Short mmCIF file of C-alpha atoms in Angstrom, two decimals:
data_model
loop_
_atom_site.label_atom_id
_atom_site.label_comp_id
_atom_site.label_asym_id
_atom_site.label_seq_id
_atom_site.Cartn_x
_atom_site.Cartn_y
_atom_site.Cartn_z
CA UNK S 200 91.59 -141.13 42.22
CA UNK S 201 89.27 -144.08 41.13
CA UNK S 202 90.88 -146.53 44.09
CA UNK S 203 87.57 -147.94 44.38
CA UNK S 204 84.01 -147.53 43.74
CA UNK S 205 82.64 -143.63 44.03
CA UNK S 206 79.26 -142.39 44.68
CA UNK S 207 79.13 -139.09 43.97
CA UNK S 208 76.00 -136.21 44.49
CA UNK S 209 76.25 -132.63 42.87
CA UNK S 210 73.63 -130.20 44.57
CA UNK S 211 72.34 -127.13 43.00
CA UNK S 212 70.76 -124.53 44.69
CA UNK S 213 68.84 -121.83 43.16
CA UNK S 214 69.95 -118.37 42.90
CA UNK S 215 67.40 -116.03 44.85
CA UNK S 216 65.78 -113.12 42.85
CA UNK S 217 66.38 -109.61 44.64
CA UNK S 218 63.01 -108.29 45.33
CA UNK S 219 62.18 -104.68 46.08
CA UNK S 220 59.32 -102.56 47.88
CA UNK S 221 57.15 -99.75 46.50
CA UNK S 222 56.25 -97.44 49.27
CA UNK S 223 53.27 -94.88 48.12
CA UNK S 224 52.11 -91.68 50.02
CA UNK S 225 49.23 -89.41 49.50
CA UNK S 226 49.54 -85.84 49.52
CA UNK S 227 45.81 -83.80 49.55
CA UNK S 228 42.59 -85.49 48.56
CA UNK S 229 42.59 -88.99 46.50
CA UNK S 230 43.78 -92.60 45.80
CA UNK S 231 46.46 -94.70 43.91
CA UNK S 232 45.80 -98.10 42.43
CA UNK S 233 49.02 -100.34 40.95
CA UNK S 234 47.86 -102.55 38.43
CA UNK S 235 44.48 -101.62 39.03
CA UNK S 236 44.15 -102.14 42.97
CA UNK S 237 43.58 -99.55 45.23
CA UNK S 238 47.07 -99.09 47.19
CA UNK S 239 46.77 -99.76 50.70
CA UNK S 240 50.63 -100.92 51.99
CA UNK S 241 53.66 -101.53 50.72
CA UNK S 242 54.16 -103.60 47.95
CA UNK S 243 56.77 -106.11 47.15
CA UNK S 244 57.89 -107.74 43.95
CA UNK S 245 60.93 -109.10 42.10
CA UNK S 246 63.10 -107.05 40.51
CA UNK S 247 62.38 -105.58 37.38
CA UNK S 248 58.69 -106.41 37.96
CA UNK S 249 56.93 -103.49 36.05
CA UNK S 250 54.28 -101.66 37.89
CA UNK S 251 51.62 -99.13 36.77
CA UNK S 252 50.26 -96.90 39.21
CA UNK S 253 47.17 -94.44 37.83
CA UNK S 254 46.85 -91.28 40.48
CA UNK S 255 42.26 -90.80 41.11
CA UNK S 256 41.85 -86.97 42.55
CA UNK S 257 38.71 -87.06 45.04
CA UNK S 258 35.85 -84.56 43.83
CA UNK S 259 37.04 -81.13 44.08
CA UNK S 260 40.85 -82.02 43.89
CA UNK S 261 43.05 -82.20 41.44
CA UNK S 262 46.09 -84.54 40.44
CA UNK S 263 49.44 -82.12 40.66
CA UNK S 264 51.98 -84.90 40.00
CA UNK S 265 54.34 -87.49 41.15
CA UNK S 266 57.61 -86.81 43.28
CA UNK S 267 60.42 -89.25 45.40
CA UNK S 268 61.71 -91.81 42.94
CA UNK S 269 59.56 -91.12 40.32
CA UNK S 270 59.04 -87.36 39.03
CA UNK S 271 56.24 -86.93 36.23
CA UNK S 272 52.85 -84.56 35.88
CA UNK S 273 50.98 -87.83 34.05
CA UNK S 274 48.50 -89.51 36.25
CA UNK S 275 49.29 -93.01 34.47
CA UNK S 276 52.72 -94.25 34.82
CA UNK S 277 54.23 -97.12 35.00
CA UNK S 278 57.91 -97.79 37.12
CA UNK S 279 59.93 -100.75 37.12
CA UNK S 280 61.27 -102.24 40.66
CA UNK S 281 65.10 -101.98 40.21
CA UNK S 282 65.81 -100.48 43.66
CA UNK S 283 63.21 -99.64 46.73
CA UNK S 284 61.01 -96.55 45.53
CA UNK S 285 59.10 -93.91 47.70
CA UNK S 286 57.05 -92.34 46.21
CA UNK S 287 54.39 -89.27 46.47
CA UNK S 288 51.17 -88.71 44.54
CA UNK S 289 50.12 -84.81 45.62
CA UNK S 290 46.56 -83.92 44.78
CA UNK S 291 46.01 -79.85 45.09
CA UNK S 292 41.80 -78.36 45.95
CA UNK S 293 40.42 -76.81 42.55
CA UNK S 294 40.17 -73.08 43.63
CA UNK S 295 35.93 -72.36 43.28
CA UNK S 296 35.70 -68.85 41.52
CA UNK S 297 33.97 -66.06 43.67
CA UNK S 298 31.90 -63.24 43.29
CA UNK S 299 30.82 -60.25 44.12
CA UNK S 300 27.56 -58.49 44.87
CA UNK S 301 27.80 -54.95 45.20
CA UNK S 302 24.41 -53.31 46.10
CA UNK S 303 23.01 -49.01 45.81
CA UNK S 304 19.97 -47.99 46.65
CA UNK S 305 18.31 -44.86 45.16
CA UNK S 306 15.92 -42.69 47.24
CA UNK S 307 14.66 -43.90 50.88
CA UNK S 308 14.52 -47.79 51.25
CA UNK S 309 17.06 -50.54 52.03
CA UNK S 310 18.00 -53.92 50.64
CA UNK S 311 17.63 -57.17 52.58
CA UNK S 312 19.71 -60.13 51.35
CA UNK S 313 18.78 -63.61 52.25
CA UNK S 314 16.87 -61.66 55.18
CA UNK S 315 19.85 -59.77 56.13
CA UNK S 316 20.29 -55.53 55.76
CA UNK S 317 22.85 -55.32 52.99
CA UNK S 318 25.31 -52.91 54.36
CA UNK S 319 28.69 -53.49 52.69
CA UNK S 320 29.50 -55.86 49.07
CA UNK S 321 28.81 -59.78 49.51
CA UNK S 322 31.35 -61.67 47.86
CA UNK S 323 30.04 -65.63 47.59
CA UNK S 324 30.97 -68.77 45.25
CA UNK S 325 30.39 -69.09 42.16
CA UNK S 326 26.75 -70.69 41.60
CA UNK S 327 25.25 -69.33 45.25
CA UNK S 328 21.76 -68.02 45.18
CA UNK S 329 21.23 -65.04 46.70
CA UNK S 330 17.49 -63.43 47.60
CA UNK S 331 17.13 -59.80 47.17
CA UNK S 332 14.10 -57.78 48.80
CA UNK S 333 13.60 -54.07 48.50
CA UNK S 334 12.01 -52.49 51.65
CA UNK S 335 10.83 -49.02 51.18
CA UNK S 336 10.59 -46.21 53.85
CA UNK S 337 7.17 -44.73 54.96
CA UNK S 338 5.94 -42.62 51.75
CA UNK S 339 8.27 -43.93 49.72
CA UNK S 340 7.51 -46.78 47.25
CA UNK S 341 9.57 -49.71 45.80
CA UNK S 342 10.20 -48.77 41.36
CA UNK S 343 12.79 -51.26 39.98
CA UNK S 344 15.79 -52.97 40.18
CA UNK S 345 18.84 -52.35 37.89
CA UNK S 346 21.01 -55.33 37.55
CA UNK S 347 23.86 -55.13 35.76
CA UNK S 348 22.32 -52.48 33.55
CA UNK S 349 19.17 -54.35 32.80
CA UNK S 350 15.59 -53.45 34.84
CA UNK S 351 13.85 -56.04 36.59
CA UNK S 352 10.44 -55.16 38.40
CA UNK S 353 10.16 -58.09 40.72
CA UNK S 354 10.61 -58.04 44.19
CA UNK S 355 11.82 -59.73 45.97
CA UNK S 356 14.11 -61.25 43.18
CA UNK S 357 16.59 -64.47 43.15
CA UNK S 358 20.26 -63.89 42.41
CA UNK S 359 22.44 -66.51 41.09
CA UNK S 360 26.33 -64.89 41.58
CA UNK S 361 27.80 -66.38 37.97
CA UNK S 362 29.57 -63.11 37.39
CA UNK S 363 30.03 -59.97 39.47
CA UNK S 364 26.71 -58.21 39.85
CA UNK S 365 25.71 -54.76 40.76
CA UNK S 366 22.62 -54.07 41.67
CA UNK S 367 20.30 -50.35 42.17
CA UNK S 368 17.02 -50.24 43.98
CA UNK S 369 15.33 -47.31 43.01
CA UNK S 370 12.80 -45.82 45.43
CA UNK S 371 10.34 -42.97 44.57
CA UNK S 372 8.48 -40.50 47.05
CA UNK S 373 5.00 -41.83 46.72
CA UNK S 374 4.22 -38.04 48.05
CA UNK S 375 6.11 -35.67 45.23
CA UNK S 376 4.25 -38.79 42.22
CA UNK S 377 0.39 -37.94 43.89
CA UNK S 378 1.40 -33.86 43.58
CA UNK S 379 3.71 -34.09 40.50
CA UNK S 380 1.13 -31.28 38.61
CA UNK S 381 3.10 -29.66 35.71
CA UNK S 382 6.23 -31.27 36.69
CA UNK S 383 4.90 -34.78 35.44
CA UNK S 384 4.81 -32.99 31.88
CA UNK S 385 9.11 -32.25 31.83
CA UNK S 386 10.29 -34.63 29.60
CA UNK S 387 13.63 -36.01 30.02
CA UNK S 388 15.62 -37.97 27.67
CA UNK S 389 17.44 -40.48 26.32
CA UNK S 390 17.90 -42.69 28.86
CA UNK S 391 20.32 -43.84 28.91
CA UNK S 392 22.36 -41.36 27.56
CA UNK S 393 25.59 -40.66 26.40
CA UNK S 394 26.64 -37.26 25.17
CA UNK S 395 24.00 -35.04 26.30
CA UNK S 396 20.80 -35.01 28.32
CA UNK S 397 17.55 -32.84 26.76
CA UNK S 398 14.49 -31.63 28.67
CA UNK S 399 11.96 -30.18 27.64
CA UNK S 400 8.73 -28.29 29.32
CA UNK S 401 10.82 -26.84 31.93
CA UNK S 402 8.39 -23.93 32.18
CA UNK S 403 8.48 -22.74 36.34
CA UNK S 404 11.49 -25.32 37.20
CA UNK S 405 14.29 -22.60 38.32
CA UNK S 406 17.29 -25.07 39.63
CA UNK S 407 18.35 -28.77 38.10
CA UNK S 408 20.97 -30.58 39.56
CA UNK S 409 22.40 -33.98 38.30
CA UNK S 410 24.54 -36.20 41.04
CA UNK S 411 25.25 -39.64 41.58
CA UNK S 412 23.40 -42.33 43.24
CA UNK S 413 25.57 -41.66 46.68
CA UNK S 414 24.56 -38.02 46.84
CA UNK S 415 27.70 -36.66 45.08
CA UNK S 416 26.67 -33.85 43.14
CA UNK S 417 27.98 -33.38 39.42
CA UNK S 418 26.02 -30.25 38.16
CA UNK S 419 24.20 -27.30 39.05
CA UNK S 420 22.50 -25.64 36.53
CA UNK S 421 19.80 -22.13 37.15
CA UNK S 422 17.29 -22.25 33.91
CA UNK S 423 16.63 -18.74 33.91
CA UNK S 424 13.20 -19.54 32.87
CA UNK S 425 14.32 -21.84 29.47
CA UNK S 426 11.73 -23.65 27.97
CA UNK S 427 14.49 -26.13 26.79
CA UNK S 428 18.10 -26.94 27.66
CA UNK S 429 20.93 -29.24 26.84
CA UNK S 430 23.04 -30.67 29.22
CA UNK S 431 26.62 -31.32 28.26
CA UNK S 432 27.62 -34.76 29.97
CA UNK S 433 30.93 -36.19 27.92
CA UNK S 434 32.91 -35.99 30.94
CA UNK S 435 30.60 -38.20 33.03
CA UNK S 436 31.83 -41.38 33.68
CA UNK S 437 28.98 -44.56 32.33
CA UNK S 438 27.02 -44.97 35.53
CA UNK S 439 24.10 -44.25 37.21
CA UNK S 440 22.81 -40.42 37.93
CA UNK S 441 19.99 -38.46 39.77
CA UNK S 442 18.54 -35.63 38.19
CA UNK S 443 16.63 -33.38 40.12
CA UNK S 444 14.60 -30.89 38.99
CA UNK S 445 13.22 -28.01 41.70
CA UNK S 446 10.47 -25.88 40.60
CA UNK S 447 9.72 -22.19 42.00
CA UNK S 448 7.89 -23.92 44.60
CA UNK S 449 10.23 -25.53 46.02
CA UNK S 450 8.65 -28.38 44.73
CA UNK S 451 11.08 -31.97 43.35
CA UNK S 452 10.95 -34.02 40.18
CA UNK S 453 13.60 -36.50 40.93
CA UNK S 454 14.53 -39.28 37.69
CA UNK S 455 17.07 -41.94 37.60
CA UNK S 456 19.83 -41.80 34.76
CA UNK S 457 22.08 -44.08 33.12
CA UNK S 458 24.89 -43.16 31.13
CA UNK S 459 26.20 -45.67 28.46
#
């Protein structure tokens, strides 16, 4: 009622925005940046402020994905601050691949790895270098190596475990090669082979046998005096044989064989 004169003041006060807090935690090996900062504490803003977060897997990890309040396998996202959010980034080790190195020796000797006997299969990761070093027994002398099916003369000889390797080292009695005599004219062959083995010149050799690199023995043959024979050998698995070769003297051509 305008009784007399009015002096009047309307205040207005500003309506506060809600703000809410992004909480980040780290699961395995790496970082989170929002808007391009590394994330180091919680992070407040007003709502519907949009945020990107971007997920960086240390070396040798890997990003697996985001969980809590926000649930996606992208590394990039972005979320938008309606409510408080918790959430997760879980990084997961990339698995190296390893290998194996399985290692026979034929005749007397033994195999040193990175200076060590060899005595059971060495399994490594992937890329490892591994030295190999044939050491032959008294009269017996160091012939080749077969890796993975392919000869190799050096020794000692560098490894490097990419795949799963098997490895021979083939001794030879240095004393049987000085008094080989008519034996040294047998010829054996192919090698490898795969459906039969031939020799020929077999004149005074009475007994051959044919076994496997451990000492199992596969055949047994008496020549009964043939000049020439044929040995059968479909049912032998692809590996690596012994054939040895005993003359009426008692005397021993041993060869290495490997079937295809």
């Amino acid at each position: 009622t305008m009784d007399t004169d009015k002096n009047i003041t309307a205040t207005f006060t500003e309506i506060p925005i809600p703000q809410f807090t992004l909480t980040v935690s780290v699961a395995g090996q790496g970082s989170v940046e929002v808007n391009g900062t590394a994330y180091t504490s919680p992070i407040t803003v007003d709502e519907g402020t949009v945020l990107n977060l971007e997920a960086l897997a240390a070396e040798g990890w890997q990003f697996d994905g985001w969980s809590g309040d926000l649930v996606s396998a992208n590394a990039t996202e972005n979320i938008t601050m309606d409510t408080d959010k918790n959430i997760t980034a879980t990084f997961t080790e990339i698995p190296i691949s390893q290998f194996t190195l399985t290692v026979s020796v034929v005749g007397q000797g033994s195999v040193e790895v990175n200076g060590t006997a060899y005595t059971s299969p060495i399994t490594v990761d992937e890329g490892t270098v591994l030295s190999l070093e044939a050491v032959a027994e008294s009269t017996w002398g160091f012939v080749n190596w077969t890796i993975n099916g392919v000869e190799e003369t050096s020794n000692p000889i560098d490894i490097t475990l990419d795949q799963n390797v098997d490895v021979i080292s083939d001794f030879e009695d240095l004393t049987i090669a000085i008094n080989e005599n008519h034996l040294s004219k047998i010829q054996i062959f192919p090698n490898p082979f795969r459906n039969q083995i031939v020799i020929n010149n077999l004149e005074n050799v009475e007994r051959i046998i044919i076994s496997t690199v451990v000492g199992v023995m596969v055949k047994d043959f008496i020549t009964n005096n043939e000049a020439s024979i044929h040995i059968p050998t479909n049912e032998l698995t692809k590996g690596v044989y012994l054939i040895t070769l005993i003359d009426s003297s008692g005397q021993l051509l041993v060869k290495k064989l490997i079937k295809n």
